[in-house]
Short mmCIF file of C-alpha atoms and ligand atoms in Angstrom, two decimals:
data_model
loop_
_atom_site.label_atom_id
_atom_site.label_comp_id
_atom_site.label_asym_id
_atom_site.label_seq_id
_atom_site.Cartn_x
_atom_site.Cartn_y
_atom_site.Cartn_z
CA UNK G 1 -66.53 -103.62 -11.93
CA UNK G 2 -65.04 -107.04 -10.96
CA UNK G 3 -63.73 -107.61 -14.08
CA UNK G 4 -61.79 -104.37 -14.65
CA UNK G 5 -60.06 -105.15 -11.08
CA UNK G 6 -59.49 -108.97 -11.52
CA UNK G 7 -57.87 -108.03 -15.27
CA UNK G 8 -60.19 -110.51 -16.95
CA UNK G 9 -61.38 -109.78 -20.55
CA UNK G 10 -64.70 -107.76 -20.31
CA UNK G 11 -65.86 -109.21 -23.80
CA UNK G 12 -64.76 -112.12 -26.10
CA UNK G 13 -64.82 -111.86 -29.72
CA UNK G 14 -64.15 -114.80 -31.92
CA UNK G 15 -62.75 -115.21 -35.35
CA UNK G 16 -65.10 -117.23 -37.50
CA UNK G 17 -63.88 -119.85 -40.22
CA UNK G 18 -61.51 -122.48 -38.38
CA UNK G 19 -62.22 -121.32 -35.10
CA UNK G 20 -66.13 -121.09 -34.45
CA UNK G 21 -66.91 -123.26 -37.65
CA UNK G 22 -65.16 -125.54 -39.83
CA UNK G 23 -62.95 -123.65 -42.55
CA UNK G 24 -64.70 -123.99 -45.87
CA UNK G 25 -62.81 -121.45 -48.18
CA UNK G 26 -65.16 -118.78 -49.69
CA UNK G 27 -68.33 -120.68 -48.42
CA UNK G 28 -71.82 -118.89 -49.17
CA UNK G 29 -73.89 -121.67 -48.79
CA UNK G 30 -74.86 -121.55 -44.69
CA UNK G 31 -75.94 -125.42 -45.10
CA UNK G 32 -72.34 -126.28 -45.42
CA UNK G 33 -71.97 -124.61 -41.70
CA UNK G 34 -70.26 -127.09 -38.99
CA UNK G 35 -69.34 -126.25 -35.62
CA UNK G 36 -65.90 -126.53 -34.26
CA UNK G 37 -65.70 -128.92 -31.41
CA UNK G 38 -66.48 -127.37 -28.31
CA UNK G 39 -67.59 -123.65 -29.80
CA UNK G 40 -71.05 -123.71 -28.36
CA UNK G 41 -69.75 -124.64 -24.56
CA UNK G 42 -67.25 -121.82 -25.43
CA UNK G 43 -69.64 -119.19 -26.75
CA UNK G 44 -71.96 -119.91 -23.84
CA UNK G 45 -69.73 -120.17 -21.27
CA UNK G 46 -68.51 -116.44 -22.14
CA UNK G 47 -72.34 -115.49 -21.96
CA UNK G 48 -72.79 -117.23 -18.57
CA UNK G 49 -70.45 -114.68 -17.29
CA UNK G 50 -72.68 -112.11 -18.45
CA UNK G 51 -70.09 -110.91 -21.08
CA UNK G 52 -70.63 -109.83 -24.59
CA UNK G 53 -69.36 -112.26 -27.71
CA UNK G 54 -68.68 -110.99 -31.05
CA UNK G 55 -67.35 -112.12 -34.21
CA UNK G 56 -64.42 -110.61 -36.16
CA UNK G 57 -64.03 -112.42 -39.44
CA UNK G 58 -62.16 -111.38 -42.59
CA UNK G 59 -64.36 -112.23 -45.56
CA UNK G 60 -62.22 -111.29 -48.48
CA UNK G 61 -64.38 -113.51 -51.09
CA UNK G 62 -66.26 -110.45 -50.90
CA UNK G 63 -63.87 -108.36 -52.52
CA UNK G 64 -62.50 -110.82 -54.50
CA UNK G 65 -65.81 -111.09 -56.54
CA UNK G 66 -66.13 -114.79 -55.20
CA UNK G 67 -68.96 -114.12 -52.81
CA UNK G 68 -71.95 -111.59 -52.45
CA UNK G 69 -72.21 -109.88 -48.94
CA UNK G 70 -75.84 -111.72 -48.71
CA UNK G 71 -73.99 -114.63 -48.82
CA UNK G 72 -72.07 -114.01 -46.30
CA UNK G 73 -74.77 -112.50 -43.97
CA UNK G 74 -76.32 -115.64 -44.78
CA UNK G 75 -73.75 -117.93 -43.49
CA UNK G 76 -73.60 -115.29 -40.40
CA UNK G 77 -76.95 -116.08 -39.88
CA UNK G 78 -76.50 -119.70 -39.96
CA UNK G 79 -73.48 -119.38 -37.06
CA UNK G 80 -75.86 -116.89 -35.05
CA UNK G 81 -78.64 -120.02 -34.99
CA UNK G 82 -76.18 -122.68 -34.05
CA UNK G 83 -73.93 -120.88 -31.33
CA UNK G 84 -75.48 -117.48 -31.01
CA UNK G 85 -76.87 -114.59 -30.63
CA UNK G 86 -73.58 -112.90 -31.03
CA UNK G 87 -73.39 -109.62 -29.69
CA UNK G 88 -71.29 -108.06 -32.44
CA UNK G 89 -70.33 -109.00 -35.76
CA UNK G 90 -67.58 -107.22 -37.46
CA UNK G 91 -67.17 -108.31 -41.68
CA UNK G 92 -64.03 -107.30 -43.49
CA UNK G 93 -65.32 -107.34 -46.81
CA UNK G 94 -61.82 -106.31 -48.57
CA UNK G 95 -59.10 -108.14 -50.51
CA UNK G 96 -55.23 -107.89 -49.21
CA UNK G 97 -54.57 -105.71 -51.63
CA UNK G 98 -57.19 -102.96 -51.13
CA UNK G 99 -54.91 -101.60 -47.74
CA UNK G 100 -58.05 -101.69 -45.49
CA UNK G 101 -57.50 -101.17 -41.55
CA UNK G 102 -59.80 -103.92 -40.97
CA UNK G 103 -58.53 -106.70 -42.62
CA UNK G 104 -56.75 -108.93 -39.45
CA UNK G 105 -54.12 -108.78 -38.86
CA UNK G 106 -54.77 -105.14 -38.78
CA UNK G 107 -56.71 -103.98 -35.87
CA UNK G 108 -59.74 -102.40 -37.04
CA UNK G 109 -62.42 -104.49 -36.02
CA UNK G 110 -61.01 -104.84 -32.52
CA UNK G 111 -61.36 -101.02 -32.50
CA UNK G 112 -65.01 -101.15 -33.98
CA UNK G 113 -65.53 -103.59 -31.61
CA UNK G 114 -64.36 -101.98 -28.51
CA UNK G 115 -66.22 -98.62 -29.66
CA UNK G 116 -69.62 -100.73 -30.27
CA UNK G 117 -69.40 -102.24 -26.93
CA UNK G 118 -67.89 -99.09 -25.11
CA UNK G 119 -64.91 -100.89 -23.54
CA UNK G 120 -61.48 -100.05 -24.03
CA UNK G 121 -59.14 -102.77 -26.71
CA UNK G 122 -57.17 -104.15 -23.65
CA UNK G 123 -60.85 -105.24 -21.74
CA UNK G 124 -61.17 -107.01 -25.22
CA UNK G 125 -59.68 -111.01 -25.90
CA UNK G 126 -59.55 -112.81 -29.16
CA UNK G 127 -59.92 -116.41 -30.12
CA UNK G 128 -58.49 -117.38 -33.03
CA UNK G 129 -56.76 -119.96 -35.45
CA UNK G 130 -54.05 -118.48 -37.30
CA UNK G 131 -51.12 -115.97 -36.89
CA UNK G 132 -53.28 -112.64 -38.49
CA UNK G 133 -55.79 -113.15 -35.43
CA UNK G 134 -53.16 -113.08 -33.08
CA UNK G 135 -51.41 -110.02 -34.91
CA UNK G 136 -54.61 -108.17 -34.56
CA UNK G 137 -55.47 -108.64 -30.89
CA UNK G 138 -51.79 -107.34 -30.51
CA UNK G 139 -51.98 -104.15 -32.77
CA UNK G 140 -54.88 -103.62 -30.73
CA UNK G 141 -53.64 -104.00 -27.27
CA UNK G 142 -56.00 -106.45 -26.70
CA UNK G 143 -55.51 -110.41 -25.58
CA UNK G 144 -55.00 -113.32 -28.29
CA UNK G 145 -55.42 -117.16 -27.64
CA UNK G 146 -54.81 -119.30 -30.54
CA UNK G 147 -56.33 -122.37 -31.23
CA UNK G 148 -54.37 -124.28 -33.72
CA UNK G 149 -55.98 -126.52 -36.49
CA UNK G 150 -53.95 -128.61 -38.57
CA UNK G 151 -53.63 -125.44 -41.11
CA UNK G 152 -51.85 -123.72 -38.21
CA UNK G 153 -48.23 -123.14 -39.19
CA UNK G 154 -45.79 -123.86 -36.91
CA UNK G 155 -44.23 -120.93 -36.32
CA UNK G 156 -47.75 -119.02 -35.60
CA UNK G 157 -48.20 -121.55 -32.67
CA UNK G 158 -44.58 -120.73 -31.49
CA UNK G 159 -45.00 -116.84 -31.71
CA UNK G 160 -48.33 -116.85 -30.13
CA UNK G 161 -48.54 -115.31 -26.40
CA UNK G 162 -51.28 -117.72 -25.40
CA UNK G 163 -52.05 -121.08 -26.70
CA UNK G 164 -55.21 -123.39 -26.07
CA UNK G 165 -56.13 -126.88 -27.17
CA UNK G 166 -59.74 -126.21 -28.36
CA UNK G 167 -62.01 -122.82 -27.85
CA UNK G 168 -63.29 -124.08 -25.11
CA UNK G 169 -59.84 -124.56 -23.23
CA UNK G 170 -59.24 -120.87 -24.42
CA UNK G 171 -61.93 -119.38 -22.82
CA UNK G 172 -61.16 -121.02 -19.51
CA UNK G 173 -57.78 -120.02 -19.88
CA UNK G 174 -59.11 -115.98 -20.19
CA UNK G 175 -60.66 -116.53 -16.61
CA UNK G 176 -58.16 -118.47 -14.86
CA UNK G 177 -56.66 -116.76 -11.71
CA UNK G 178 -52.75 -116.21 -12.64
CA UNK G 179 -51.26 -117.61 -9.22
CA UNK G 180 -47.66 -116.26 -9.32
CA UNK G 181 -45.14 -118.23 -6.88
CA UNK G 182 -42.48 -116.11 -6.56
CA UNK G 183 -38.65 -117.96 -5.78
MG1 MG Z 1 -59.72 -118.66 -39.00
ZN1 ZN Z 2 -61.07 -104.54 -44.55
#
C-alpha cells in the first residue's frame, strides 16, 4: 500500500518511560503517571494516519523483585487511558542478568510486534529516549528516532541515526518526504 512504496513506517512503536511518560524509576503507582510534552499529539498523529501504535518497554523492576507484574500492568493501563488505546503492548519483565532476547537493546520486542501486527520489522519505527532503544531498532532493521531527555548521554545522541526535540517532532520526521537535491 501507500506506506510500503513511500518508505514511511507502517506502524510506530514508542518506548514508555522517558518517552511517552516521565520516567519514575520502578514506578508501580498509576497515580504517578505524567505525560511527556507532545506525547498525546504524537500518538494521535500516528493513529490519524490509520497506522497501529504500540509500546515496547523494559520493566526490569519485575525481574529484580521491586515491582509486581500487576503493578506494571496498572501503570500501563493508566498510560493507555491517557494516551491510548495502543494496539500493542510489549513488556520485558527480565533483569539485565537474565540474558533474555527481549530486553532492549535486544530486538525481541520489535520482532514480536512485527509478528503480531503482520508487518516486516523494516516497516516499524521506534521512538525512544536512550541508546538502547536505538540499538534495538537497528538490530531489528527498524527505523529509530531518539528524543533525548536531560538523562540521555551525549554519546547516545551522537550515535543516533535520527534525533528529534519532542516526541511530536519525531512523528513528523518519520512521515516527512525526503527531498534529495543532487549536486
Ligand atoms: Mg526510556
Ligand atoms: Zn526480556
